[in-house]
Amino acid sequence: MSTLFSTSPLRHSHSEALTTSQQAGKYIQQNSFSSTPIPIPFLSTPESTELWSTYENLLYSCLRTGDDKAAHSCLEKLGGRFGTNDERIMGLRGLYQEAMAEDQSALLQMLREYDQILAENPTVTPVRKRRITLLRSLSRESDAINGLIDLLEASPTDIESWAELCELYVSQGLYQQAEFCLEEILLSTPNAWNVHARLGEILYTSASTTPDQLGTLAESVRRFCRSIELCNGYVRGYYGLKLASDRLLGILSNSGKADSQTSNSSRNHELAVPSVEVLQKLNESATSMLREIARKARLDDPRSPDIAFVEALLKASTVSRQR
């Protein structure tokens, strides 16, 4: 069972999660051991970090597939080993109880229990995070945002919380705040290509709502370029670069306003908007790479969703240019 979780269970497909959860009973039985009041080395079963990590991952898979009995067994094993007052165990127990909740009133009761725990000890981070997640599931985004802000004031280097806050801001159309969140993440992980690409996507989305559309799109292009510089062959980066450069080229080639707009943009940003020639080269490079990615995907996995998205983008770009 050492290879049971070669990747995070949160990344598993439903069929993979089902296959894993079906092995939970066997794993629990094989790794069950009786405890004695006084530890006796030669009577004790050796344990490892991997053992308890596997129990936790099995808990996630079992909850996901509806195997409540096995999930409870995993939780009891973890609680028996680390104690019910352990912060991580408290968070896992909250997750289990949320999954068992039959209606919204039960979830509201869980929220009250979280509030009670945090009133006694506001430093229990796993419970704070479960409370924020529960607020979001109850469509109380404003409360979830406030909870994340409070959490990040106490733990400003929590990358996951910054990412969660970013997505909440995006859902509310607060793009500048979302950009700030991603920039905070990049302070800790400057080479995270996926974060650069996500920032490029937010800039691209928000460009039409900002007074400096050209400058925002130009920054979007730079972020996508950085993402593929850090990870060559990154589909999301090339896809975004193709979209952003197409849009920016369309604006610059529209009427005779390109020069004045570029000049204004350069005054509002540290870097000037790239020239049409540079954008065309970037666009051609992105187009070529996307075609190559789609070709390889057809050979490796004809059912890959990458093929449909990439081909739709290339087709739309061709039609637009023909017009």
Short mmCIF file of C-alpha atoms in Angstrom, two decimals:
data_model
loop_
_atom_site.label_atom_id
_atom_site.label_comp_id
_atom_site.label_asym_id
_atom_site.label_seq_id
_atom_site.Cartn_x
_atom_site.Cartn_y
_atom_site.Cartn_z
CA MET A 1 0.00 0.00 0.00
CA SER A 2 3.03 2.30 -0.04
CA THR A 3 2.15 3.31 -3.59
CA LEU A 4 -1.52 3.80 -2.81
CA PHE A 5 -1.14 7.56 -2.94
CA SER A 6 1.62 8.38 -5.40
CA THR A 7 -0.31 11.63 -5.99
CA SER A 8 -2.63 13.68 -3.83
CA PRO A 9 -6.10 12.09 -3.49
CA LEU A 10 -7.59 15.50 -4.25
CA ARG A 11 -6.21 15.16 -7.78
CA HIS A 12 -7.72 11.73 -8.37
CA SER A 13 -10.58 11.19 -10.78
CA HIS A 14 -13.79 9.78 -9.33
CA SER A 15 -12.95 6.29 -10.59
CA GLU A 16 -9.48 6.47 -9.00
CA ALA A 17 -10.96 7.70 -5.72
CA LEU A 18 -13.47 4.83 -5.80
CA THR A 19 -10.76 2.25 -6.42
CA THR A 20 -8.73 3.66 -3.53
CA SER A 21 -11.62 3.81 -1.08
CA GLN A 22 -12.45 0.17 -1.81
CA GLN A 23 -9.07 -0.76 -0.37
CA ALA A 24 -9.66 1.12 2.87
CA GLY A 25 -11.10 -1.82 4.79
CA LYS A 26 -8.20 -4.08 3.88
CA TYR A 27 -5.64 -1.42 4.74
CA ILE A 28 -7.21 -0.72 8.14
CA GLN A 29 -7.30 -4.43 8.94
CA GLN A 30 -3.68 -4.98 7.93
CA ASN A 31 -2.44 -2.03 9.96
CA SER A 32 -4.56 -2.51 13.08
CA PHE A 33 -2.68 -3.08 16.28
CA SER A 34 -3.61 -3.12 19.91
CA SER A 35 -2.19 -0.51 22.21
CA THR A 36 -0.98 -1.15 25.74
CA PRO A 37 -1.11 1.28 28.66
CA ILE A 38 2.70 1.12 28.92
CA PRO A 39 4.56 1.15 25.57
CA ILE A 40 6.58 -2.03 25.11
CA PRO A 41 8.84 -1.78 22.05
CA PHE A 42 8.89 -5.45 21.06
CA LEU A 43 5.09 -5.68 21.44
CA SER A 44 4.35 -2.50 19.50
CA THR A 45 3.80 -2.35 15.78
CA PRO A 46 6.28 0.11 14.22
CA GLU A 47 4.60 3.15 12.80
CA SER A 48 5.68 5.78 10.33
CA THR A 49 4.59 9.14 8.99
CA GLU A 50 3.48 7.37 5.83
CA LEU A 51 1.04 5.22 7.81
CA TRP A 52 -0.87 8.19 9.21
CA SER A 53 -0.66 10.17 5.99
CA THR A 54 -2.27 7.22 4.25
CA TYR A 55 -5.07 7.11 6.82
CA GLU A 56 -5.74 10.80 6.22
CA ASN A 57 -5.73 10.40 2.45
CA LEU A 58 -8.02 7.39 2.72
CA LEU A 59 -10.38 9.54 4.78
CA TYR A 60 -10.58 12.04 1.91
CA SER A 61 -11.19 9.33 -0.69
CA CYS A 62 -13.84 7.58 1.41
CA LEU A 63 -15.74 10.81 2.06
CA ARG A 64 -15.61 11.63 -1.63
CA THR A 65 -17.08 8.27 -2.64
CA GLY A 66 -19.64 8.06 0.16
CA ASP A 67 -18.01 5.26 2.16
CA ASP A 68 -18.99 6.78 5.50
CA LYS A 69 -18.14 3.71 7.59
CA ALA A 70 -14.56 3.45 6.31
CA ALA A 71 -14.12 7.21 6.62
CA HIS A 72 -15.20 7.04 10.25
CA SER A 73 -12.77 4.18 10.89
CA CYS A 74 -9.91 6.23 9.44
CA LEU A 75 -10.89 9.21 11.56
CA GLU A 76 -11.05 7.07 14.71
CA LYS A 77 -7.59 5.65 13.98
CA LEU A 78 -6.17 9.15 13.60
CA GLY A 79 -7.97 10.42 16.68
CA GLY A 80 -6.77 7.46 18.73
CA ARG A 81 -3.19 8.13 17.74
CA PHE A 82 -3.00 11.92 18.02
CA GLY A 83 -5.88 12.71 20.35
CA THR A 84 -9.19 14.43 19.69
CA ASN A 85 -7.79 17.79 20.81
CA ASP A 86 -5.10 17.80 18.14
CA GLU A 87 -5.73 20.77 15.83
CA ARG A 88 -5.46 18.77 12.62
CA ILE A 89 -7.76 16.06 13.96
CA MET A 90 -10.29 18.73 14.91
CA GLY A 91 -10.24 19.97 11.33
CA LEU A 92 -10.64 16.47 9.91
CA ARG A 93 -13.50 15.73 12.30
CA GLY A 94 -15.20 18.91 11.16
CA LEU A 95 -14.78 17.83 7.54
CA TYR A 96 -16.33 14.44 8.34
CA GLN A 97 -19.28 15.98 10.17
CA GLU A 98 -19.91 18.42 7.32
CA ALA A 99 -19.98 15.49 4.90
CA MET A 100 -22.49 13.71 7.15
CA ALA A 101 -24.76 16.77 7.42
CA GLU A 102 -28.16 16.00 5.91
CA ASP A 103 -29.44 19.55 5.42
CA GLN A 104 -28.54 23.20 5.77
CA SER A 105 -29.63 23.36 9.39
CA ALA A 106 -27.03 20.71 10.22
CA LEU A 107 -24.39 22.78 8.44
CA LEU A 108 -25.44 25.86 10.39
CA GLN A 109 -25.06 23.84 13.57
CA MET A 110 -21.52 22.96 12.47
CA LEU A 111 -20.84 26.64 11.91
CA ARG A 112 -21.95 27.39 15.47
CA GLU A 113 -19.65 24.64 16.76
CA TYR A 114 -16.74 26.14 14.86
CA ASP A 115 -17.52 29.55 16.34
CA GLN A 116 -17.57 28.04 19.83
CA ILE A 117 -14.19 26.33 19.32
CA LEU A 118 -12.63 29.51 17.98
CA ALA A 119 -14.10 31.59 20.81
CA GLU A 120 -12.15 29.38 23.22
CA ASN A 121 -9.02 29.19 21.08
CA PRO A 122 -8.84 31.43 17.99
CA THR A 123 -5.47 29.99 16.95
CA VAL A 124 -6.84 26.63 15.75
CA THR A 125 -6.03 27.18 12.08
CA PRO A 126 -7.60 23.97 10.65
CA VAL A 127 -10.93 24.87 12.26
CA ARG A 128 -10.68 28.45 10.99
CA LYS A 129 -10.16 27.11 7.49
CA ARG A 130 -13.07 24.67 7.79
CA ARG A 131 -15.26 27.55 8.95
CA ILE A 132 -14.26 29.64 5.92
CA THR A 133 -14.93 26.73 3.56
CA LEU A 134 -18.32 26.16 5.17
CA LEU A 135 -19.23 29.84 4.83
CA ARG A 136 -18.39 29.67 1.15
CA SER A 137 -20.52 26.56 0.67
CA LEU A 138 -23.39 28.41 2.34
CA SER A 139 -22.98 31.22 -0.25
CA ARG A 140 -21.80 33.66 2.40
CA GLU A 141 -18.88 34.96 0.36
CA SER A 142 -18.52 38.26 2.24
CA ASP A 143 -18.17 36.44 5.56
CA ALA A 144 -15.70 34.02 3.98
CA ILE A 145 -13.62 36.93 2.67
CA ASN A 146 -13.57 38.54 6.12
CA GLY A 147 -12.56 35.23 7.66
CA LEU A 148 -9.68 34.85 5.22
CA ILE A 149 -8.50 38.40 5.83
CA ASP A 150 -8.41 37.72 9.58
CA LEU A 151 -6.56 34.45 8.98
CA LEU A 152 -3.97 36.09 6.73
CA GLU A 153 -3.35 38.85 9.25
CA ALA A 154 -2.21 36.11 11.64
CA SER A 155 -0.47 34.02 8.96
CA PRO A 156 0.58 36.27 6.05
CA THR A 157 2.63 33.56 4.30
CA ASP A 158 -0.26 31.09 3.96
CA ILE A 159 -0.22 30.59 0.18
CA GLU A 160 -3.37 28.45 0.08
CA SER A 161 -5.35 31.12 1.90
CA TRP A 162 -4.12 33.83 -0.47
CA ALA A 163 -5.18 31.66 -3.43
CA GLU A 164 -8.60 31.04 -1.88
CA LEU A 165 -9.07 34.74 -1.19
CA CYS A 166 -8.09 35.52 -4.78
CA GLU A 167 -10.80 33.24 -6.18
CA LEU A 168 -13.39 34.74 -3.83
CA TYR A 169 -12.49 38.23 -5.01
CA VAL A 170 -12.75 37.11 -8.64
CA SER A 171 -16.21 35.67 -7.98
CA GLN A 172 -17.24 39.10 -6.69
CA GLY A 173 -15.67 40.95 -9.62
CA LEU A 174 -12.99 42.54 -7.39
CA TYR A 175 -10.12 42.04 -9.80
CA GLN A 176 -7.61 44.47 -8.32
CA GLN A 177 -7.87 42.79 -4.94
CA ALA A 178 -7.49 39.39 -6.64
CA GLU A 179 -4.32 40.59 -8.39
CA PHE A 180 -2.92 41.72 -5.04
CA CYS A 181 -3.49 38.23 -3.60
CA LEU A 182 -1.56 36.57 -6.43
CA GLU A 183 1.26 39.07 -6.11
CA GLU A 184 1.52 38.12 -2.43
CA ILE A 185 1.84 34.47 -3.47
CA LEU A 186 4.57 35.36 -5.96
CA LEU A 187 6.57 37.00 -3.18
CA SER A 188 6.91 33.53 -1.64
CA THR A 189 6.98 31.48 -4.84
CA PRO A 190 8.29 33.74 -7.64
CA ASN A 191 8.76 30.82 -10.05
CA ALA A 192 5.21 29.45 -9.79
CA TRP A 193 4.29 29.42 -13.47
CA ASN A 194 0.66 28.56 -12.79
CA VAL A 195 0.29 31.65 -10.58
CA HIS A 196 1.77 33.88 -13.31
CA ALA A 197 -0.72 32.38 -15.77
CA ARG A 198 -3.62 32.89 -13.37
CA LEU A 199 -2.60 36.51 -12.89
CA GLY A 200 -2.50 36.88 -16.67
CA GLU A 201 -6.03 35.49 -16.90
CA ILE A 202 -7.36 37.93 -14.30
CA LEU A 203 -5.67 40.86 -16.03
CA TYR A 204 -7.12 39.73 -19.36
CA THR A 205 -10.62 39.42 -17.85
CA SER A 206 -10.47 42.79 -16.10
CA ALA A 207 -8.97 44.74 -19.02
CA SER A 208 -12.34 45.90 -20.33
CA THR A 209 -13.27 47.31 -16.89
CA THR A 210 -10.13 49.39 -16.43
CA PRO A 211 -9.45 52.87 -17.84
CA ASP A 212 -6.08 51.65 -19.15
CA GLN A 213 -7.15 48.67 -21.24
CA LEU A 214 -3.97 48.60 -23.32
CA GLY A 215 -1.67 48.63 -20.33
CA THR A 216 -3.64 45.90 -18.56
CA LEU A 217 -3.61 43.66 -21.63
CA ALA A 218 0.10 44.28 -22.10
CA GLU A 219 0.75 43.19 -18.51
CA SER A 220 -1.41 40.12 -19.16
CA VAL A 221 0.79 39.24 -22.13
CA ARG A 222 3.92 39.60 -19.98
CA ARG A 223 2.51 37.32 -17.30
CA PHE A 224 1.67 34.62 -19.82
CA CYS A 225 5.15 34.97 -21.33
CA ARG A 226 6.66 34.52 -17.87
CA SER A 227 4.60 31.38 -17.24
CA ILE A 228 5.81 29.66 -20.41
CA GLU A 229 9.35 30.87 -19.78
CA LEU A 230 9.23 29.02 -16.45
CA CYS A 231 7.44 25.97 -17.88
CA ASN A 232 7.97 25.31 -21.56
CA GLY A 233 4.98 23.55 -23.10
CA TYR A 234 2.54 24.90 -20.49
CA VAL A 235 -0.78 24.76 -22.37
CA ARG A 236 -2.53 27.28 -20.15
CA GLY A 237 0.28 29.80 -20.67
CA TYR A 238 0.31 29.49 -24.46
CA TYR A 239 -3.49 29.55 -24.58
CA GLY A 240 -3.58 32.78 -22.58
CA LEU A 241 -0.77 34.33 -24.62
CA LYS A 242 -2.69 33.58 -27.81
CA LEU A 243 -5.88 35.15 -26.45
CA ALA A 244 -4.23 38.23 -24.98
CA SER A 245 -2.00 38.96 -27.99
CA ASP A 246 -4.95 38.50 -30.38
CA ARG A 247 -6.99 40.99 -28.41
CA LEU A 248 -4.17 43.49 -28.04
CA LEU A 249 -3.32 43.31 -31.76
CA GLY A 250 -6.96 43.89 -32.60
CA ILE A 251 -7.07 47.05 -30.50
CA LEU A 252 -3.76 48.41 -31.80
CA SER A 253 -4.72 47.83 -35.42
CA ASN A 254 -8.13 49.45 -34.96
CA SER A 255 -8.29 53.00 -36.40
CA GLY A 256 -5.39 55.41 -35.99
CA LYS A 257 -5.44 55.62 -32.21
CA ALA A 258 -2.72 53.10 -31.50
CA ASP A 259 0.12 55.58 -31.09
CA SER A 260 -1.69 57.89 -28.67
CA GLN A 261 -3.07 54.98 -26.65
CA THR A 262 0.35 53.36 -26.44
CA SER A 263 1.84 56.64 -25.27
CA ASN A 264 -0.81 57.09 -22.57
CA SER A 265 -0.34 53.50 -21.45
CA SER A 266 3.40 53.88 -21.15
CA ARG A 267 2.88 56.81 -18.77
CA ASN A 268 0.69 54.68 -16.47
CA HIS A 269 2.90 51.57 -16.41
CA GLU A 270 6.55 50.88 -15.79
CA LEU A 271 6.85 49.14 -19.16
CA ALA A 272 5.44 50.36 -22.46
CA VAL A 273 2.98 48.36 -24.50
CA PRO A 274 4.87 45.97 -26.82
CA SER A 275 5.06 47.00 -30.46
CA VAL A 276 2.83 45.41 -33.09
CA GLU A 277 5.84 43.54 -34.48
CA VAL A 278 6.69 42.02 -31.10
CA LEU A 279 3.07 41.06 -30.46
CA GLN A 280 2.81 39.42 -33.87
CA LYS A 281 5.89 37.32 -33.16
CA LEU A 282 4.53 36.28 -29.77
CA ASN A 283 1.17 35.45 -31.35
CA GLU A 284 2.79 33.35 -34.08
CA SER A 285 4.92 31.53 -31.52
CA ALA A 286 1.88 30.76 -29.35
CA THR A 287 -0.11 29.59 -32.40
CA SER A 288 2.68 27.29 -33.53
CA MET A 289 3.13 25.77 -30.08
CA LEU A 290 -0.61 25.24 -29.59
CA ARG A 291 -0.81 23.40 -32.90
CA GLU A 292 2.08 21.19 -31.83
CA ILE A 293 0.45 20.53 -28.45
CA ALA A 294 -2.83 19.58 -30.16
CA ARG A 295 -0.97 17.27 -32.58
CA LYS A 296 0.82 15.44 -29.75
CA ALA A 297 -2.39 15.24 -27.73
CA ARG A 298 -4.17 13.50 -30.62
CA LEU A 299 -1.45 10.83 -30.67
CA ASP A 300 -1.17 10.38 -26.90
CA ASP A 301 -4.78 10.82 -25.80
CA PRO A 302 -7.37 11.54 -28.51
CA ARG A 303 -9.99 12.24 -25.81
CA SER A 304 -7.88 14.87 -24.05
CA PRO A 305 -9.89 18.04 -23.33
CA ASP A 306 -6.83 20.07 -24.35
CA ILE A 307 -7.48 19.20 -27.99
CA ALA A 308 -11.00 20.64 -28.08
CA PHE A 309 -10.06 23.87 -26.31
CA VAL A 310 -6.93 24.48 -28.36
CA GLU A 311 -8.55 23.70 -31.70
CA ALA A 312 -11.56 25.90 -30.88
CA LEU A 313 -9.25 28.81 -30.09
CA LEU A 314 -7.20 28.34 -33.26
CA LYS A 315 -10.34 28.09 -35.36
CA ALA A 316 -11.86 31.22 -33.81
CA SER A 317 -8.62 33.12 -34.40
CA THR A 318 -8.55 32.05 -38.06
CA VAL A 319 -12.15 33.11 -38.64
CA SER A 320 -11.52 36.47 -36.95
CA ARG A 321 -8.54 37.20 -39.18
CA GLN A 322 -10.45 36.23 -42.32
CA ARG A 323 -13.07 38.84 -41.44
#
